Coordinates of C-alpha atoms in Angstrom, one line a residue:
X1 CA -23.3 40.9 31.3
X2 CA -23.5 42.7 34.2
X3 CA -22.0 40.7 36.9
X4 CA -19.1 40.1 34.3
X5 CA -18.2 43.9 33.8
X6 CA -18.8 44.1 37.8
X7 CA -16.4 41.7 39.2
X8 CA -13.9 43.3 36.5
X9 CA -14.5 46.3 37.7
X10 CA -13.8 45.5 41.5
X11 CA -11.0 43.6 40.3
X12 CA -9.2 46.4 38.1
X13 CA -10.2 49.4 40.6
X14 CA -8.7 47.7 43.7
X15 CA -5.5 47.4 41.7
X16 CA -5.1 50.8 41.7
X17 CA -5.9 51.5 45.0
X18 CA -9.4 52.7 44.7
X19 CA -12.4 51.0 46.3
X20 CA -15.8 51.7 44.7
X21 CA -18.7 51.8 47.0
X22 CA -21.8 49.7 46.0
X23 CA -23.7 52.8 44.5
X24 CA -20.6 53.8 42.5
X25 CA -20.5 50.7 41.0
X26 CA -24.1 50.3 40.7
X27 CA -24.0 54.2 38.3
X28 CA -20.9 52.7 36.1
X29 CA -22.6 50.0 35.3
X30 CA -25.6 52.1 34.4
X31 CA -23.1 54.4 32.4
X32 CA -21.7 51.4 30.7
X33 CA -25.2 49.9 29.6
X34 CA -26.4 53.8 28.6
X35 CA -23.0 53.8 26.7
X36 CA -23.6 50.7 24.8
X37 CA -27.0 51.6 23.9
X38 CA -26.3 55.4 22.5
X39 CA -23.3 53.9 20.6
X40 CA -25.5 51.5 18.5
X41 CA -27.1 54.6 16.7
X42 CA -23.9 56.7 17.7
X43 CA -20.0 56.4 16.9
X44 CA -18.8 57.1 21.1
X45 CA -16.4 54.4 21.4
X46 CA -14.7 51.5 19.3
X47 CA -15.0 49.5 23.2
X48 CA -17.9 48.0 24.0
X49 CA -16.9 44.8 25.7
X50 CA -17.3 44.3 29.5
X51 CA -13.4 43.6 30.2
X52 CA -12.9 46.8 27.5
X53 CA -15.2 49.5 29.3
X54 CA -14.2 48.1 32.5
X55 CA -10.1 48.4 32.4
X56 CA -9.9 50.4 28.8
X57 CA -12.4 52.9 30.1
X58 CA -13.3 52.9 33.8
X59 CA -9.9 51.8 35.5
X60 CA -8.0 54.1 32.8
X61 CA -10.0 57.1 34.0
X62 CA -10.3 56.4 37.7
X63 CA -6.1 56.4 38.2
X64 CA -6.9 59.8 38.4
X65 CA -8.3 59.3 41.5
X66 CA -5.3 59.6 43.8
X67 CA -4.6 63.0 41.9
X68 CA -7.4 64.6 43.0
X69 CA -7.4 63.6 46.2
X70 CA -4.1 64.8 46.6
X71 CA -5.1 68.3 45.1
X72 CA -8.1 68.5 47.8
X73 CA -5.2 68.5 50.0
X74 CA -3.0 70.6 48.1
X75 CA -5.4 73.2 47.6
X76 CA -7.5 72.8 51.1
X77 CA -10.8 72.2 48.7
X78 CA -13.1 69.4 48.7
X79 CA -15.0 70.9 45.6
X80 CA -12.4 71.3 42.9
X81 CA -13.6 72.7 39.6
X82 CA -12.3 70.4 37.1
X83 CA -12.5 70.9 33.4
X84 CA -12.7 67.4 31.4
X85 CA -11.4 69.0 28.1
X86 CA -12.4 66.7 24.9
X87 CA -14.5 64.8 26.8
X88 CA -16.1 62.2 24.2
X89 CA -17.7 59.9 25.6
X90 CA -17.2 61.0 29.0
X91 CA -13.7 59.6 29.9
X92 CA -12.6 60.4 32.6
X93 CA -14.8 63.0 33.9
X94 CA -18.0 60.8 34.1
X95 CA -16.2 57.8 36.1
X96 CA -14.3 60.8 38.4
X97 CA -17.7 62.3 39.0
X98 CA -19.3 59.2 40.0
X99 CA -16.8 58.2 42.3
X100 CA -16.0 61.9 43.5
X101 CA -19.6 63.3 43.5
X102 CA -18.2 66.4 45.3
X103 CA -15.8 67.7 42.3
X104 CA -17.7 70.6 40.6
X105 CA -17.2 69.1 36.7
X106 CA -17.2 71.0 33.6
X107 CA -17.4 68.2 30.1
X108 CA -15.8 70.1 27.3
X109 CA -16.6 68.9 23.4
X110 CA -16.4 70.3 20.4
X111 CA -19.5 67.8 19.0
X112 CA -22.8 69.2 20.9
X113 CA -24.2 65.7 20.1
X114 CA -21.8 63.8 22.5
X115 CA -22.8 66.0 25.0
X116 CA -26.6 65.4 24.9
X117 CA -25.8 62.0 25.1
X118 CA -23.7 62.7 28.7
X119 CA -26.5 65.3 29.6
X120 CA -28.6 62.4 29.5
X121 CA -25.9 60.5 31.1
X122 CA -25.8 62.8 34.2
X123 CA -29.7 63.2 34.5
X124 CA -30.0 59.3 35.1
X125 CA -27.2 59.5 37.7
X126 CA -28.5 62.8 39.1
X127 CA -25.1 64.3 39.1
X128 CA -25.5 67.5 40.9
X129 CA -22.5 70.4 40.3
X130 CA -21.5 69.8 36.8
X131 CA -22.5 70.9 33.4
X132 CA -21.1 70.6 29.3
X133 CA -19.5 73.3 27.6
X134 CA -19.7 73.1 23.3
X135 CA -16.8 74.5 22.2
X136 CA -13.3 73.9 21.2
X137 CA -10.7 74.1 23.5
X138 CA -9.0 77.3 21.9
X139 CA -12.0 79.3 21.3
X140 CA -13.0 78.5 25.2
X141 CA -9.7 78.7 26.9
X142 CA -9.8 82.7 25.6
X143 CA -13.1 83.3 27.2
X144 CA -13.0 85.4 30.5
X145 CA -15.8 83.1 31.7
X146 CA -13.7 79.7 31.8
X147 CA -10.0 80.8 31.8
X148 CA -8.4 80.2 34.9
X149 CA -11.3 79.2 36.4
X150 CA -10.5 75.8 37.2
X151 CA -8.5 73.6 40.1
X152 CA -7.5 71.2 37.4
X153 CA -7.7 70.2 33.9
X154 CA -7.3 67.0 32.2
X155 CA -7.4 65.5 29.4
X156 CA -7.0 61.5 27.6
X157 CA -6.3 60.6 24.3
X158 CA -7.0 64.2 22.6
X159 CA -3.5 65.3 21.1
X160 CA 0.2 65.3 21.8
X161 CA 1.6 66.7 25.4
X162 CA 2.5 70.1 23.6
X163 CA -0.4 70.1 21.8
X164 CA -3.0 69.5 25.4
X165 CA -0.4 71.8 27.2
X166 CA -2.0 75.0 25.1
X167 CA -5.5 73.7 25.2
X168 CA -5.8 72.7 28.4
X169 CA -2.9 75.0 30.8
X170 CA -5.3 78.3 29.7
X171 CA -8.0 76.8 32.4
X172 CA -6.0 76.2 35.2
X173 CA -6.0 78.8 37.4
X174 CA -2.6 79.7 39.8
X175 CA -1.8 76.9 42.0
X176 CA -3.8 74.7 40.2
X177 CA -2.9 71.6 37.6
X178 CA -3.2 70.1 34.3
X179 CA -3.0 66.7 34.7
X180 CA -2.4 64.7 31.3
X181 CA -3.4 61.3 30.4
X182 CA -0.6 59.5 28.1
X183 CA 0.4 56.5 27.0
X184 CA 4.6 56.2 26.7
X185 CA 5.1 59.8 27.2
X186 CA 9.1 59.9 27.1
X187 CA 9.7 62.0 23.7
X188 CA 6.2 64.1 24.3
X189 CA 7.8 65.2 27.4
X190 CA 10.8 66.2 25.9
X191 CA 9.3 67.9 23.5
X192 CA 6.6 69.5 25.6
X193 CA 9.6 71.5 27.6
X194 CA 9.2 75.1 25.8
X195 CA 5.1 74.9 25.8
X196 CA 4.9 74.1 29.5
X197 CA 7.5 77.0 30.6
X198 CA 6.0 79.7 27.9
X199 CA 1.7 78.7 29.2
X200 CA 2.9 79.1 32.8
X201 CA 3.5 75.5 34.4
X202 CA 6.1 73.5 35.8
X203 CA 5.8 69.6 35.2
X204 CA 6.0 68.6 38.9
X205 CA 5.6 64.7 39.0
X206 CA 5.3 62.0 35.8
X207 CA 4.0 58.7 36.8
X208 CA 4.8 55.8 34.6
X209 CA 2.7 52.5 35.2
X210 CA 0.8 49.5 33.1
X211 CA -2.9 49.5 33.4
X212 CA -3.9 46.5 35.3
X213 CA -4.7 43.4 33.4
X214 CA -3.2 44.6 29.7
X215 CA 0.2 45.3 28.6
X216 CA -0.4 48.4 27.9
X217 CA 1.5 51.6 28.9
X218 CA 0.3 54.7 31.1
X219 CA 1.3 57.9 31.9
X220 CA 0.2 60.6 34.0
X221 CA 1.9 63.9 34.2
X222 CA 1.3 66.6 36.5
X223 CA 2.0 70.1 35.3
X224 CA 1.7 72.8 38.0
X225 CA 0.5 76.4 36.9
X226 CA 3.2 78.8 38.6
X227 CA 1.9 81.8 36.9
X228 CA -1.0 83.3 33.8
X229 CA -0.7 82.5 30.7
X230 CA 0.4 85.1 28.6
X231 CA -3.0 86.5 26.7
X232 CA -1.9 85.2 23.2
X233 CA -2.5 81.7 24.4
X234 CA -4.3 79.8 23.4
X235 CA -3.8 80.5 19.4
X236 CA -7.1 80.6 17.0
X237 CA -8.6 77.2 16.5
X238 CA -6.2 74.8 14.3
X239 CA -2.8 76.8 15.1
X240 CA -1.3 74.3 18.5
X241 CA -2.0 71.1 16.1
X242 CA -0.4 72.8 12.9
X243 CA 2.3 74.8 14.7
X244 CA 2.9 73.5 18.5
X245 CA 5.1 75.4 20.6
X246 CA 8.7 74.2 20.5

């Protein structure tokens, strides 16, 4: 099983431009076995095959690579403070952390059991420079302690563009990003105009591309944060799903 989830793996992450060293693949593969075990007693992930966590999972999350590579130059940092809000089951934050070992990582849940699993997760790969924060984004993003604390945020799969943009733009500190994870992202753009503006960013790049060896659509937005966000935002927990700015 292994070998099969390594050699897609290699495969997959040299399509986007990102070459693993032996030890990075060598902890993925450990993540990916860890994964599979926790999920038999635990719903993480509907993916457990090898191509599935390999492309579907590891690939998907490491096209954030160039990103922050580009924001270490951006922002003259080699240690950027990113916020993986909605984490799950560690997508992308774990994969970034294991290849970038020198981002300082924050994994945001709202389910405290998802995040003993990636505790346990990050003491087998002896992360150092990271820890989980239970809470939801809302109730966090108003807390002096995280908002506007960190170089980038991002998030995959969570909620719609206007929807993340208030979760997720409240972390970001001046100068930093959000950078959004999407599939066809067209009308979520569109419609993610007002929320960007009014939470302080400016949507500065959106990259459209097909995730090597599926058919299926990606997106990845950049939204730069120009200025605070005003001290309304975000709203009480529920309001940006019920009522998204528009």
């Amino acid at each position: 099983m292994a070998d099969e989830l390594k050699t897609i793996l290699i495969e997959g992450t040299k399509a986007i431009g990102v070459d693993l060293t032996d030890d990075n693949t060598c902890d993925l593969i450990t993540f990916a076995e860890m994964l599979r075990e926790k999920n038999k007693v635990m719903n993480l992930t509907n993916i457990v095959d090898d191509e599935g966590i390999a492309i579907r999972h590891f690939v998907d999350s490491l096209t954030l690579i160039k990103y922050l590579r580009g924001e270490q130059k951006k922002q003259k940092k080699e240690n950027l403070a990113l916020i993986d809000v909605g984490t799950g089951a560690g997508f992308p934050g774990i994969p970034l952390k294991i290849t970038m070992p020198e981002i300082d990582l924050t994994l945001m849940d709202s389910l405290q059991k998802r995040l003993n699993f990636l505790e346990e997760v990050a003491g087998e790969l002896k992360f150092d420079s990271y820890c989980t924060l239970h809470a939801r984004a809302e109730d966090a993003g108003r807390d002096k302690s995280y908002r506007e604390k960190y170089d980038i945020a991002t998030a995959r799969a969570v909620a719609s563009l206007p929807v993340l943009c208030e979760y997720c733009l409240p972390f970001v500190r001046v100068g930093g990003t959000f950078i959004a994870m999407k599939g066809h992202s067209e009308e979520e753009v569109a419609a993610s105009s007002k929320a960007v503006a009014v939470l302080g960013g400016k949507i500065e790049k959106i990259d459209e591309f097909v995730l090597p060896g599926t058919d299926m659509a990606r997106s990845i937005v950049v939204v730069r944060k120009t200025k605070p966000t005003p001290p309304r935002y975000p709203r009480q927990a529920g309001k940006p799903t019920k009522n998204p700015i528009a």
